[in-house]
Structure formats: C-alpha cells, structure tokens
Short mmCIF file of C-alpha atoms in Angstrom, two decimals:
data_model
loop_
_atom_site.label_atom_id
_atom_site.label_comp_id
_atom_site.label_asym_id
_atom_site.label_seq_id
_atom_site.Cartn_x
_atom_site.Cartn_y
_atom_site.Cartn_z
CA UNK A 904 -10.46 -10.50 -8.35
CA UNK A 905 -12.12 -12.33 -5.47
CA UNK A 906 -12.54 -9.07 -3.52
CA UNK A 907 -13.88 -7.25 -6.58
CA UNK A 908 -16.33 -10.08 -7.27
CA UNK A 909 -17.63 -9.82 -3.71
CA UNK A 910 -18.02 -6.04 -3.99
CA UNK A 911 -19.44 -5.87 -7.54
CA UNK A 912 -23.06 -5.56 -6.38
CA UNK A 913 -22.35 -2.24 -4.66
CA UNK A 914 -24.41 -1.10 -1.70
CA UNK A 915 -21.51 0.86 -0.20
CA UNK A 916 -20.14 4.38 -0.41
CA UNK A 917 -16.58 3.70 0.65
CA UNK A 918 -14.25 0.70 0.49
CA UNK A 919 -11.23 1.03 2.80
CA UNK A 920 -7.96 -0.86 2.43
CA UNK A 921 -4.69 -0.64 4.27
CA UNK A 922 -1.77 0.97 2.52
CA UNK A 923 0.21 -2.20 1.91
CA UNK A 924 0.64 -5.82 2.86
CA UNK A 925 3.56 -6.61 5.13
CA UNK A 926 4.58 -9.64 3.07
CA UNK A 927 5.48 -8.00 -0.23
CA UNK A 928 4.84 -4.24 0.17
CA UNK A 929 3.31 -3.95 -3.30
CA UNK A 930 0.61 -1.33 -2.53
CA UNK A 931 -1.62 -2.99 -5.14
CA UNK A 932 -4.79 -4.48 -3.64
CA UNK A 933 -6.77 -1.24 -3.24
CA UNK A 934 -5.92 0.21 -6.67
CA UNK A 935 -6.49 -3.14 -8.39
CA UNK A 936 -9.92 -3.60 -6.80
CA UNK A 937 -10.83 -0.01 -7.74
CA UNK A 938 -9.75 -0.67 -11.33
CA UNK A 939 -11.78 -3.88 -11.56
CA UNK A 940 -14.86 -2.12 -10.14
CA UNK A 941 -14.40 1.07 -12.19
CA UNK A 942 -14.29 3.24 -9.06
CA UNK A 943 -12.07 6.21 -8.20
CA UNK A 944 -9.14 5.36 -5.94
CA UNK A 945 -7.14 7.58 -3.59
CA UNK A 946 -4.04 6.08 -2.00
CA UNK A 947 -2.10 6.84 1.22
CA UNK A 948 -4.92 8.87 2.78
CA UNK A 949 -4.01 10.60 6.05
CA UNK A 950 -7.12 12.80 6.50
CA UNK A 951 -10.65 12.32 5.17
CA UNK A 952 -13.87 14.34 5.04
CA UNK A 953 -17.13 13.02 3.57
CA UNK A 954 -20.17 15.14 2.74
CA UNK A 955 -23.00 15.11 0.21
CA UNK A 956 -21.88 12.26 -2.04
CA UNK A 957 -18.32 13.59 -2.25
CA UNK A 958 -15.12 13.10 -0.36
CA UNK A 959 -12.02 15.21 0.20
CA UNK A 960 -8.85 13.38 1.14
CA UNK A 961 -5.39 14.56 2.05
CA UNK A 962 -2.66 12.21 0.92
CA UNK A 963 1.05 12.17 1.58
CA UNK A 964 3.31 12.78 -1.38
CA UNK A 965 7.04 13.26 -1.48
CA UNK A 966 7.78 16.64 0.00
CA UNK A 967 4.24 17.61 1.01
CA UNK A 968 0.53 16.92 1.01
CA UNK A 969 -1.95 16.66 -1.86
CA UNK A 970 -5.67 17.38 -1.47
CA UNK A 971 -7.93 15.22 -3.68
CA UNK A 972 -11.69 15.57 -4.19
CA UNK A 973 -13.59 12.49 -5.39
CA UNK A 974 -17.14 11.22 -5.95
CA UNK A 975 -18.61 8.37 -3.94
CA UNK A 976 -18.52 5.38 -4.11
CA UNK A 977 -14.74 5.20 -4.00
CA UNK A 978 -11.83 3.04 -2.86
CA UNK A 979 -9.25 4.43 -0.42
CA UNK A 980 -6.00 3.06 0.93
CA UNK A 981 -5.38 4.43 4.40
CA UNK A 982 -2.28 5.35 6.35
CA UNK A 983 -1.88 4.46 10.00
CA UNK A 984 -3.31 7.26 12.13
CA UNK A 985 -6.20 8.16 9.81
CA UNK A 986 -8.65 7.42 12.60
CA UNK A 987 -8.69 7.38 16.37
CA UNK A 988 -9.92 3.94 17.41
CA UNK A 989 -12.76 3.64 19.88
CA UNK A 990 -12.18 0.76 22.24
CA UNK A 991 -15.30 -1.27 23.08
CA UNK A 992 -16.74 -1.52 26.54
CA UNK A 993 -17.29 -4.93 28.11
CA UNK A 994 -21.01 -4.73 27.25
CA UNK A 995 -20.17 -4.26 23.56
CA UNK A 996 -17.69 -7.15 23.60
CA UNK A 997 -20.29 -9.48 25.11
CA UNK A 998 -22.96 -8.35 22.62
CA UNK A 999 -20.55 -8.92 19.68
CA UNK A 1000 -20.04 -12.54 20.75
CA UNK A 1001 -23.75 -13.21 20.16
CA UNK A 1002 -23.85 -11.67 16.65
CA UNK A 1003 -23.88 -14.11 13.75
CA UNK A 1004 -20.84 -14.12 11.48
CA UNK A 1005 -21.60 -14.50 7.79
CA UNK A 1006 -19.14 -16.89 6.16
CA UNK A 1007 -18.83 -16.83 2.37
CA UNK A 1008 -16.79 -19.21 0.25
CA UNK A 1009 -13.95 -17.57 -1.68
CA UNK A 1010 -14.22 -17.69 -5.47
CA UNK A 1011 -10.68 -17.31 -6.79
CA UNK A 1012 -11.22 -18.36 -10.40
CA UNK A 1013 -8.66 -20.03 -12.62
CA UNK A 1014 -4.98 -20.01 -11.68
CA UNK A 1015 -3.18 -17.57 -13.98
CA UNK A 1016 0.27 -17.57 -12.44
CA UNK A 1017 2.51 -20.43 -11.39
CA UNK A 1018 5.82 -19.95 -9.59
CA UNK A 1019 8.23 -22.34 -11.25
CA UNK A 1020 11.34 -21.63 -9.18
CA UNK A 1021 12.97 -19.32 -6.67
CA UNK A 1022 16.69 -18.63 -6.45
CA UNK A 1023 18.90 -16.54 -4.23
CA UNK A 1024 20.47 -13.46 -5.81
CA UNK A 1025 24.09 -13.69 -6.95
CA UNK A 1026 26.64 -12.90 -4.28
CA UNK A 1027 27.88 -9.33 -4.35
CA UNK A 1028 31.53 -8.40 -4.46
CA UNK A 1029 33.00 -7.10 -1.25
CA UNK A 1030 33.04 -3.35 -0.88
CA UNK A 1031 36.23 -1.41 -0.49
CA UNK A 1032 37.27 1.79 1.21
CA UNK A 1033 39.04 4.21 -1.13
CA UNK A 1034 40.00 6.74 1.52
CA UNK A 1035 38.51 9.01 4.13
CA UNK A 1036 37.02 12.48 4.06
CA UNK A 1037 37.30 14.94 1.17
CA UNK A 1038 40.62 13.45 0.06
CA UNK A 1039 38.79 10.30 -1.13
CA UNK A 1040 36.44 12.13 -3.53
CA UNK A 1041 38.74 12.28 -6.61
CA UNK A 1042 39.58 8.56 -6.35
CA UNK A 1043 35.89 7.66 -5.81
CA UNK A 1044 34.83 9.68 -8.87
CA UNK A 1045 37.59 8.03 -10.96
CA UNK A 1046 36.44 4.55 -9.89
CA UNK A 1047 32.79 5.35 -10.58
CA UNK A 1048 33.76 6.49 -14.09
CA UNK A 1049 36.23 3.74 -15.01
CA UNK A 1050 35.18 0.62 -13.10
CA UNK A 1051 31.49 1.03 -12.28
CA UNK A 1052 30.79 3.13 -15.40
CA UNK A 1053 27.92 4.95 -13.69
CA UNK A 1054 29.20 8.48 -14.29
#
C-alpha cells in the first residue's frame, strides 16, 4: 500500500519490480501494486519492447514462452537477465555523489495483521526403504494404497 500510495500520482510509463523477494518468495509486490493502482501487470518478463504507448513482453511459462501485449502505463516483474547492465565510469560515479537524494517518509497506514505465534512443524516419521529397482514397485504401490491412502 505504501508503494502504491507513492505511485498514485502517475507521471511514469513503466514501474519495474523484481520477480520475488528472497525472504518469502511470494511473488506478490508487483501484482499487488498493479491491482491497487488499476494498472496492467505482466510477471516474469524476460524480454521487453516498448513503442508508441504500448509494450510487448515475453514471459516464461511452464514449458515455453508467452508473448503479451499491454498498454502503458504498466507494472512489470522482471527476471534476471532482462537487461545488460551498463557499468558507470569514474566520472559518472563522482557526479552521482554530488546529486541530491530525495528522502520521503514512509506512510504505512494502520496495522492490519499481527503475528501472534510461530511454531515449528510437527516432526515427520522416518522414511523407509521397501526394496530396490523394479522389484520394489508392487510393494510401494500396496503401501501407497493401504497406509498412505494416496492412490
């Protein structure tokens, strides 16, 4: 919500996010911001072309690629390798040190979620080996049907 509040005034054609956070791997920040702003969202973009108020993105899907066309402004979540970084020269680094950095206070709003407790998952039973090779298949199927009840 804080990101969407900061971006609500517009003035941009494209908002870029990473694919996921390394802490929880939820893949949610980009799509949630897009939803709050009412903008189109394309996730896991690996190739991008922009022209004339429109964009065409290639995104990875299971077993292939999907090509998506969208109107600007839009929100994208990007895969590693989407761009080739340009490394700054020493002159650029020195010039960047003199640029002012705009600092804005974060407006998070009311707390809507409170973690009341965390517990470890229950211990799992030890696994067992029912045999080796093709000879083990009948016994494994029988155990999956009778004990695990998954077949």
